[in-house]
C-alpha cells in the first residue's frame, strides 16, 4: 500500500508531500518527503503516528459516569476503589469481553492504535478460577482482535491488600494468585503471543500487592526482553505506608531493590522526589501517566517538567477509561504543569510547538512501554497512523505547525478522521468499522450487569 499525505509529522518535524509505503505485513518500508503521489491513496488530512495507550483497565470503561455521588468529605481513590469492587462483582466473562471491545473501539476512534492492558481480573465473580485459568486473558485478546487494536497484554500479579503481605480483601478475590499459579498463567499467555499477534509482558500490581520475594519471582519468570509494568506512588497514603513498612518510598524501593531499567514502565509515579526522578531518567524507565484518571481520582500531579528536563521518557494511558482521548490526556498533562509552575508552554522542546512535542514524546515513550515497533512515521515502524480531520472547526485553516496544538488545546471535539493499524483502515470518516456491533454488545452487557445488582 502507498499513502500520500500533503503533511505528515515525521521524527524531524512536519514534512510536506510525504509518501508512506507499507509491505504486506503492515510495516513501513519507506517514508519519503517532497515526493510525488505516484498513484498512492491520498490521506484526507495531516498524518501523525498513532498513539500507544500504555495503561488501560478496559473493564472500568463501564464505570465511567457512575461514581459521582459524594460519599462524604473523604472521597478519594480509596473510596472509588470500593465502588469499583462492588461493580466488578457483577461482571461475568461475556460482559467483560463486551466492555473491553467497546473500550478498544473508542480508543481507535480517538487516535490510540495500540494498548497495554494491565490485566488484573483473572477469576469468576466468586473468586474461583475458570475451567481455563486464562479465560479472561483470552477475552481481552478477542476484544482487541475484534476491534483491530494492537495489544500488549500484561497479566498482573496481585496477592495482598497492603504492605507486609496483608491478606487480600474480599473485593480483591478476582485478582489473587499464588506465585506458581501466576507464573503458569504468564507462561501460557507468552506462548500464545508468539502466534497470536500480540505482545506479552508481566505486571506485579504494586509494592502493596506483592512482597519483595514475590516481585522478584514474577520478574525472573518474565521472558527476556518482555515489558514490565507496575503501579507506584500514585497516592500519598501509599507512599507513607511504604516508608513505614520498608523504610523507602515506592519509587526509591524499585530503584534500589528491584533494579528497574528500560524494560520497566512505572505507572503514575505521582509523588516522587527529585532524586527519584533523576534515577528513573538515568535508568531509562518510562513513566506511564494517566492525567485524566489522576485528576478524576484526586491523586495529584506528576512533576513532568522536571522529569523531561532530566531526559526522562513518558507515555500516556487511559487507565480507568473515564476519558478515552489522547488529546485530552496531553492537554491535562500540560495544563497540570502550567497550574503547578505558573507559566505557559511548559513541555515543548526545541523550535517546535508544544502540541507536536507532546505528541511525539508520548508516542515514543508509549512504544517503548508496549515493546511494539510504533510511535513514529519511519521505515521499520508499523504502519499505525492517524489522519487528522481539518473539517473540525478547531483545526480549520490552521498552519500545519499549529494543527496538533489546535487539536490538543483548541475546542476540537472530533479531531480524528481516519485511523490505520498495521496498514489496515479501522476508522474511516470518524466511524469505526464495528461501531454498531460493539455498542450493541456493550448495551447488552450493561443491562446484564444491572440485573445482577
C-alpha positions as a printed NumPy array, in Angstrom:
array([[  0.   ,   0.   ,   0.   ],
       [  1.098,   3.561,  -0.711],
       [ -0.351,   6.54 ,   1.147],
       [  0.346,  10.133,   0.175],
       [ -0.013,  12.918,   2.746],
       [  0.244,  16.601,   1.96 ],
       [  1.58 ,  16.974,   5.512],
       [  2.932,  14.371,   7.941],
       [  4.691,  14.613,  11.296],
       [  7.994,  12.76 ,  10.857],
       [ 10.668,  12.265,  13.56 ],
       [ 12.332,  15.501,  12.426],
       [  9.135,  17.553,  12.389],
       [  6.376,  18.356,   9.923],
       [  7.146,  17.469,   6.307],
       [  5.267,  18.094,   3.08 ],
       [  4.262,  15.782,   0.236],
       [  5.097,  12.613,   2.129],
       [  4.818,   9.192,   0.519],
       [  4.408,   6.331,   3.013],
       [  4.933,   2.826,   1.636],
       [  3.954,  -0.34 ,   3.506],
       [  4.597,  -4.017,   2.917],
       [  2.205,  -6.952,   3.171],
       [  2.88 ,  -7.271,   6.905],
       [  1.748,  -3.695,   7.519],
       [  5.233,  -2.303,   8.168],
       [  6.502,   0.977,   6.779],
       [  9.288,   0.236,   4.305],
       [  9.838,   3.779,   3.047],
       [  8.825,   7.281,   4.139],
       [  9.778,   9.965,   1.626],
       [  9.2  ,  13.693,   1.901],
       [  8.864,  16.039,  -1.091],
       [  7.65 ,  13.073,  -3.129],
       [  5.093,  12.634,  -5.853],
       [  1.772,  10.935,  -5.189],
       [  2.747,   8.183,  -7.651],
       [ -0.77 ,   6.738,  -7.762],
       [ -0.975,   6.43 ,  -3.973],
       [ -4.093,   6.717,  -1.84 ],
       [ -4.36 ,  10.322,  -0.669],
       [ -4.808,  10.966,   3.045],
       [ -7.737,  13.284,   3.736],
       [ -5.783,  15.4  ,   6.237],
       [ -2.495,  15.782,   8.089],
       [ -0.999,  12.464,   9.225],
       [  0.619,  11.679,  12.585],
       [  1.829,   8.446,  14.148],
       [ -0.845,   6.558,  16.068],
       [ -0.671,   6.965,  19.83 ],
       [  0.15 ,   3.93 ,  22.019],
       [ -2.039,   3.708,  25.124],
       [  0.372,   2.412,  27.769],
       [ -2.081,   1.805,  30.624],
       [ -5.657,   0.545,  30.425],
       [ -8.085,  -1.324,  32.644],
       [-10.669,  -1.942,  29.925],
       [-13.474,  -3.233,  32.177],
       [-13.517,   0.1  ,  34.017],
       [-14.988,   1.723,  30.888],
       [-18.375,   0.598,  32.21 ],
       [-17.842,   2.592,  35.42 ],
       [-17.49 ,   5.934,  33.645],
       [-20.069,   8.381,  34.961],
       [-21.247,   6.026,  37.707],
       [-19.1  ,   7.153,  40.643],
       [-20.107,  10.795,  41.022],
       [-22.315,  10.513,  44.095],
       [-20.499,  12.067,  47.032],
       [-19.699,   9.687,  49.838],
       [-18.585,  12.408,  52.212],
       [-15.706,  14.822,  52.634],
       [-13.201,  11.958,  52.485],
       [-13.875,  10.834,  48.903],
       [-10.61 ,   9.652,  47.313],
       [ -9.033,   6.908,  45.247],
       [ -9.712,   4.528,  48.127],
       [-13.47 ,   5.167,  48.225],
       [-13.628,   4.982,  44.424],
       [-11.878,   1.615,  44.644],
       [-14.683,   0.227,  46.825],
       [-17.229,   1.262,  44.188],
       [-15.118,  -0.465,  41.536],
       [-15.01 ,  -3.698,  43.553],
       [-18.798,  -3.677,  44.012],
       [-19.344,  -3.176,  40.288],
       [-16.886,  -5.891,  39.319],
       [-18.761,  -8.448,  41.428],
       [-21.498,  -8.403,  38.749],
       [-19.341,  -8.68 ,  35.61 ],
       [-19.143, -12.142,  34.045],
       [-16.8  , -13.203,  31.236],
       [-19.187, -12.269,  28.412],
       [-19.775,  -8.799,  29.838],
       [-16.041,  -8.415,  30.453],
       [-15.294,  -9.028,  26.775],
       [-18.102,  -6.795,  25.512],
       [-16.977,  -3.901,  27.711],
       [-13.375,  -4.314,  26.559],
       [-14.43 ,  -4.385,  22.905],
       [-16.314,  -1.117,  23.296],
       [-13.363,   0.478,  25.077],
       [-10.969,  -0.587,  22.328],
       [-13.27 ,   0.649,  19.559],
       [-13.442,   4.015,  21.317],
       [ -9.652,   4.083,  21.656],
       [ -9.209,   3.619,  17.924],
       [-11.753,   6.307,  17.09 ],
       [ -9.842,   8.645,  19.411],
       [ -6.405,   8.018,  17.867],
       [ -4.933,   5.26 ,  20.029],
       [ -3.679,   2.473,  17.762],
       [ -2.149,   0.115,  20.36 ],
       [ -2.912,  -0.609,  24.007],
       [ -1.144,  -2.11 ,  27.011],
       [ -3.843,  -3.882,  29.007],
       [ -2.897,  -4.045,  32.691],
       [ -4.993,  -7.157,  33.2  ],
       [ -5.667,  -7.989,  36.828],
       [ -9.137,  -9.596,  36.776],
       [ -8.496, -13.338,  36.485],
       [-11.235, -15.3  ,  38.285],
       [-15.025, -15.539,  38.263],
       [-17.172, -13.22 ,  40.419],
       [-16.955, -15.638,  43.349],
       [-13.147, -15.645,  43.136],
       [-12.919, -19.145,  41.668],
       [-10.527, -19.87 ,  38.787],
       [-12.287, -20.535,  35.492],
       [-12.002, -24.012,  33.975],
       [ -9.36 , -22.369,  31.823],
       [ -7.458, -20.094,  34.255],
       [ -6.578, -17.814,  31.332],
       [-10.228, -17.369,  30.296],
       [-10.334, -13.62 ,  30.855],
       [ -6.928, -13.126,  29.243],
       [ -8.296, -14.742,  26.088],
       [-11.338, -12.455,  26.315],
       [ -9.004,  -9.448,  26.221],
       [ -7.171, -10.913,  23.219],
       [-10.51 , -11.496,  21.451],
       [-11.731,  -7.975,  22.213],
       [ -8.538,  -6.421,  20.83 ],
       [ -8.694,  -8.61 ,  17.734],
       [-12.365,  -7.75 ,  17.126],
       [-11.687,  -4.035,  17.479],
       [ -8.471,  -4.135,  15.446],
       [ -6.204,  -2.538,  18.035],
       [ -2.638,  -3.79 ,  18.583],
       [ -2.279,  -5.369,  22.025],
       [  0.386,  -5.699,  24.684],
       [ -1.146,  -7.97 ,  27.324],
       [  0.216,  -7.621,  30.852],
       [ -1.13 , -10.3  ,  33.216],
       [ -0.998,  -8.825,  36.707],
       [  0.293, -10.497,  39.842],
       [ -1.774,  -9.5  ,  42.869],
       [ -1.609, -11.263,  46.23 ],
       [ -2.061,  -8.807,  49.12 ],
       [ -4.161,  -5.92 ,  50.39 ],
       [ -1.227,  -3.942,  51.748],
       [  2.43 ,  -3.831,  52.642],
       [  3.888,  -6.644,  54.719],
       [  1.888,  -9.351,  52.955],
       [ -1.525,  -8.318,  54.339],
       [ -4.223, -10.842,  53.349],
       [ -6.379,  -9.805,  50.388],
       [ -9.758,  -8.187,  50.933],
       [-12.987,  -9.885,  49.803],
       [-13.309,  -7.365,  46.968],
       [ -9.932,  -8.461,  45.605],
       [-10.821, -12.152,  45.279],
       [-10.967, -11.982,  41.475],
       [ -7.364, -10.758,  41.285],
       [ -5.41 , -13.029,  43.613],
       [ -2.767, -15.571,  42.586],
       [ -0.033, -17.602,  44.2  ],
       [  3.344, -17.094,  42.558],
       [  3.214, -20.559,  40.956],
       [ -0.314, -20.024,  39.652],
       [  0.618, -16.656,  38.22 ],
       [  3.758, -17.938,  36.522],
       [  1.741, -20.7  ,  34.835],
       [ -0.722, -18.077,  33.569],
       [  2.031, -15.765,  32.404],
       [  3.796, -18.611,  30.57 ],
       [  0.581, -19.579,  28.747],
       [ -0.03 , -16.007,  27.675],
       [  3.569, -15.603,  26.496],
       [  3.343, -18.825,  24.478],
       [  0.073, -17.739,  22.858],
       [  1.505, -14.33 ,  21.986],
       [  4.08 , -15.841,  19.656],
       [  1.395, -16.96 ,  17.219],
       [ -1.453, -14.744,  18.355],
       [ -0.263, -11.437,  17.009],
       [  0.162,  -9.669,  20.335],
       [  2.962,  -8.841,  22.781],
       [  3.063, -10.372,  26.276],
       [  4.72 ,  -8.94 ,  29.345],
       [  4.239,  -9.029,  33.095],
       [  2.957,  -6.686,  35.762],
       [  3.413,  -7.01 ,  39.502],
       [  0.477,  -4.82 ,  40.502],
       [  2.24 ,  -2.691,  43.123],
       [  4.511,  -2.992,  46.13 ],
       [  1.442,  -3.131,  48.35 ],
       [  0.081,  -6.142,  46.421],
       [  3.332,  -8.136,  46.124],
       [  6.07 ,  -8.843,  48.646],
       [  9.724,  -8.392,  47.72 ],
       [ 10.176, -12.131,  47.19 ],
       [  7.03 , -12.414,  45.071],
       [  8.021,  -9.459,  42.921],
       [ 11.456, -10.971,  42.327],
       [  9.89 , -14.284,  41.272],
       [  7.47 , -12.567,  38.875],
       [ 10.286, -10.567,  37.273],
       [ 12.514, -13.65 ,  36.982],
       [  9.681, -15.546,  35.263],
       [  9.048, -12.841,  32.676],
       [ 10.517, -13.655,  29.243],
       [ 13.786, -11.911,  28.406],
       [ 13.112,  -8.549,  26.79 ],
       [  9.4  ,  -8.516,  27.632],
       [  7.954,  -5.331,  29.147],
       [  7.392,  -4.998,  32.901],
       [  4.845,  -2.561,  34.331],
       [  3.992,  -1.644,  37.928],
       [  1.848,   0.928,  39.746],
       [  3.888,   3.064,  42.153],
       [  3.469,   6.22 ,  44.227],
       [  0.006,   7.025,  42.896],
       [ -1.347,   8.213,  46.257],
       [  0.327,   9.976,  49.18 ],
       [ -1.151,   7.377,  51.565],
       [  0.574,   4.607,  49.596],
       [  3.929,   6.394,  49.851],
       [  3.561,   6.88 ,  53.612],
       [  2.627,   3.222,  54.119],
       [  5.568,   2.033,  52.024],
       [  8.039,   4.135,  54.003],
       [  6.574,   2.83 ,  57.251],
       [  6.849,  -0.782,  56.074],
       [ 10.167,  -0.747,  54.192],
       [ 11.976,   2.46 ,  55.064],
       [ 11.777,   3.625,  51.452],
       [  9.199,   5.304,  49.236],
       [  7.887,   3.07 ,  46.403],
       [  9.952,   4.547,  43.567],
       [ 13.126,   4.598,  45.669],
       [ 12.469,   0.955,  46.602],
       [ 12.088,  -0.025,  42.939],
       [ 15.321,   1.76 ,  42.032],
       [ 17.396,   0.393,  44.896],
       [ 15.975,  -3.112,  45.311],
       [ 14.299,  -4.112,  42.049],
       [ 16.887,  -2.73 ,  39.661],
       [ 14.35 ,  -1.145,  37.329],
       [ 15.708,  -0.392,  33.859],
       [ 14.486,   0.391,  30.344],
       [ 12.212,  -2.686,  30.301],
       [ 10.104,  -1.101,  33.016],
       [  7.153,   1.247,  32.944],
       [  6.417,   2.79 ,  36.341],
       [  2.79 ,   3.876,  36.205],
       [  1.77 ,   7.174,  37.857],
       [  4.876,   7.951,  39.993],
       [  2.844,  10.951,  41.125],
       [  4.514,  11.53 ,  44.484],
       [  8.258,  11.456,  43.829],
       [ 11.371,  13.312,  44.925],
       [ 13.947,  14.984,  42.711],
       [ 16.379,  12.138,  43.416],
       [ 13.781,   9.562,  42.366],
       [ 13.111,  11.461,  39.13 ],
       [ 16.82 ,  11.551,  38.39 ],
       [ 17.167,   7.809,  38.998],
       [ 14.204,   6.912,  36.774],
       [ 15.53 ,   9.063,  33.949],
       [ 19.092,   7.754,  34.301],
       [ 17.929,   4.128,  34.184],
       [ 15.754,   4.654,  31.108],
       [ 12.498,   3.828,  32.881],
       [  9.34 ,   5.003,  31.125],
       [  6.841,   6.762,  33.386],
       [  3.267,   5.922,  32.489],
       [  0.954,   8.879,  33.009],
       [ -2.848,   8.891,  33.005],
       [ -3.558,  12.573,  33.635],
       [ -7.357,  12.48 ,  33.31 ],
       [ -7.637,   9.493,  35.648],
       [ -5.177,  11.026,  38.098],
       [ -7.255,  14.208,  38.071],
       [-10.553,  12.309,  38.395],
       [ -9.279,  10.385,  41.432],
       [ -7.627,  13.386,  43.046],
       [ -4.234,  11.671,  43.031],
       [ -2.029,  14.684,  42.409],
       [  0.272,  15.929,  39.643],
       [  3.426,  14.243,  38.373],
       [  6.365,  16.715,  38.034],
       [  6.643,  16.129,  34.306],
       [  8.611,  19.272,  33.525],
       [ 11.377,  18.282,  35.94 ],
       [ 11.407,  14.716,  34.586],
       [ 11.616,  15.801,  30.949],
       [ 14.394,  18.248,  31.837],
       [ 16.371,  15.258,  33.124],
       [ 15.868,  13.412,  29.836],
       [ 13.056,  11.226,  31.159],
       [ 10.73 ,   9.243,  28.892],
       [  6.958,   9.25 ,  29.387],
       [  3.836,   7.952,  27.711],
       [  0.122,   8.305,  28.306],
       [ -2.715,   5.92 ,  29.032],
       [ -6.456,   5.984,  29.547],
       [ -6.263,   3.931,  32.802],
       [ -9.823,   3.909,  34.216],
       [-11.221,   4.896,  30.803],
       [-13.32 ,   7.703,  32.229],
       [-11.857,   9.603,  29.277],
       [-10.65 ,   7.822,  26.153],
       [ -8.857,  10.57 ,  24.293],
       [ -5.085,  11.024,  23.848],
       [ -5.594,  14.705,  23.033],
       [ -7.352,  15.199,  26.38 ],
       [ -4.585,  13.328,  28.221],
       [ -1.907,  15.554,  26.716],
       [ -3.95 ,  18.683,  27.393],
       [ -4.44 ,  17.686,  31.038],
       [ -0.74 ,  16.861,  31.352],
       [  0.422,  20.219,  30.01 ],
       [ -2.214,  22.193,  31.904],
       [ -1.281,  20.442,  35.161],
       [  2.285,  21.673,  34.711],
       [  1.101,  25.208,  33.931],
       [ -1.01 ,  25.265,  37.105],
       [  1.827,  23.898,  39.221],
       [  4.537,  26.183,  37.8  ],
       [  2.579,  29.322,  36.931],
       [  3.739,  29.604,  33.324],
       [  2.672,  28.55 ,  29.823],
       [  4.059,  26.186,  27.182],
       [  5.959,  24.062,  29.67 ],
       [  6.566,  20.758,  27.901],
       [  7.547,  21.993,  24.457],
       [ 11.024,  21.267,  23.171],
       [ 13.285,  22.922,  20.609],
       [ 11.827,  25.104,  17.896],
       [  8.625,  23.109,  17.508],
       [  5.283,  23.725,  19.189],
       [  4.102,  22.227,  22.459],
       [  1.477,  20.084,  20.733],
       [  3.88 ,  18.431,  18.288],
       [  6.469,  17.915,  21.042],
       [  3.926,  16.335,  23.38 ],
       [  2.518,  14.007,  20.724],
       [  5.939,  12.852,  19.544],
       [  7.316,  12.326,  23.061],
       [  4.28 ,  10.4  ,  24.284],
       [  4.186,   8.25 ,  21.151],
       [  7.88 ,   7.403,  21.534],
       [  7.589,   6.605,  25.248],
       [  4.437,   4.585,  24.716],
       [  6.125,   2.495,  22.018],
       [  8.936,   1.635,  24.451],
       [  6.482,   0.685,  27.174],
       [  4.452,  -1.546,  24.854],
       [  7.57 ,  -3.097,  23.252],
       [  5.997,  -2.546,  19.848],
       [  7.576,  -1.007,  16.713],
       [  5.274,   2.014,  16.66 ],
       [  5.189,   5.673,  17.639],
       [  6.91 ,   7.234,  14.598],
       [  6.367,   7.542,  10.871],
       [  9.654,   5.976,   9.788],
       [ 10.854,   2.937,   7.871],
       [ 10.89 ,  -0.089,  10.173],
       [  7.901,   1.066,  12.19 ],
       [  4.478,  -0.484,  11.848],
       [  2.043,   1.481,   9.697],
       [ -0.089,   2.755,  12.599],
       [ -1.203,   6.276,  11.842],
       [ -3.919,   8.857,  12.398],
       [ -5.365,  11.229,   9.826],
       [ -6.479,  14.471,  11.474],
       [ -9.828,  15.983,  10.497],
       [ -9.409,  19.566,   9.326],
       [-13.187,  19.795,   8.917],
       [-13.372,  20.23 ,  12.697],
       [-13.713,  23.954,  13.33 ],
       [-10.803,  23.958,  15.787],
       [ -8.455,  22.734,  13.058],
       [ -9.872,  24.846,  10.218],
       [ -7.311,  26.998,   8.41 ],
       [ -4.592,  26.285,  10.956],
       [ -0.967,  26.465,   9.877],
       [  0.385,  22.941,   9.73 ],
       [  2.842,  23.754,  12.536],
       [ -0.124,  24.58 ,  14.788],
       [ -2.55 ,  21.832,  13.851],
       [ -1.681,  19.486,  16.748],
       [ -1.826,  22.376,  19.204],
       [ -5.299,  23.148,  17.861],
       [ -6.329,  19.503,  18.232],
       [ -4.965,  19.269,  21.793],
       [ -5.679,  22.715,  23.239],
       [ -8.447,  24.03 ,  20.974],
       [-12.174,  23.227,  21.174],
       [-11.893,  20.185,  18.89 ],
       [-14.499,  17.517,  19.543],
       [-13.608,  15.125,  16.712],
       [-10.025,  15.742,  15.622],
       [ -9.574,  12.229,  14.162],
       [-10.846,  11.398,  10.696],
       [ -9.203,   8.079,   9.745],
       [ -7.05 ,   5.507,  11.541],
       [ -4.733,   2.876,  10.081],
       [ -3.346,  -0.062,  12.102],
       [ -0.709,  -2.303,  10.528],
       [ -1.619,  -0.96 ,   7.108],
       [ -5.348,  -1.615,   7.506],
       [ -8.041,   1.038,   7.864],
       [-10.077,   0.544,  11.048],
       [-11.646,   4.002,  11.288],
       [-12.974,   5.857,   8.263],
       [-14.528,   9.307,   8.34 ],
       [-14.742,   9.169,  12.137],
       [-16.54 ,   5.836,  12.318],
       [-15.079,   2.523,  13.41 ],
       [-15.975,  -0.387,  11.175],
       [-17.564,  -2.173,  14.166],
       [-19.181,   0.818,  15.875],
       [-22.727,  -0.533,  15.834],
       [-21.927,  -4.135,  16.785],
       [-19.651,  -3.097,  19.631],
       [-22.183,  -0.665,  21.064],
       [-24.981,  -3.24 ,  20.879],
       [-22.836,  -5.722,  22.802],
       [-21.87 ,  -3.05 ,  25.336],
       [-25.52 ,  -2.179,  25.968],
       [-26.408,  -5.837,  26.487],
       [-23.505,  -6.213,  28.905],
       [-24.593,  -3.205,  30.963],
       [-28.167,  -4.484,  31.147],
       [-26.933,  -7.877,  32.331],
       [-24.721,  -6.255,  34.968],
       [-27.64 ,  -4.131,  36.201],
       [-29.866,  -7.195,  36.528],
       [-27.295,  -8.81 ,  38.811],
       [-27.236,  -5.785,  41.123]])
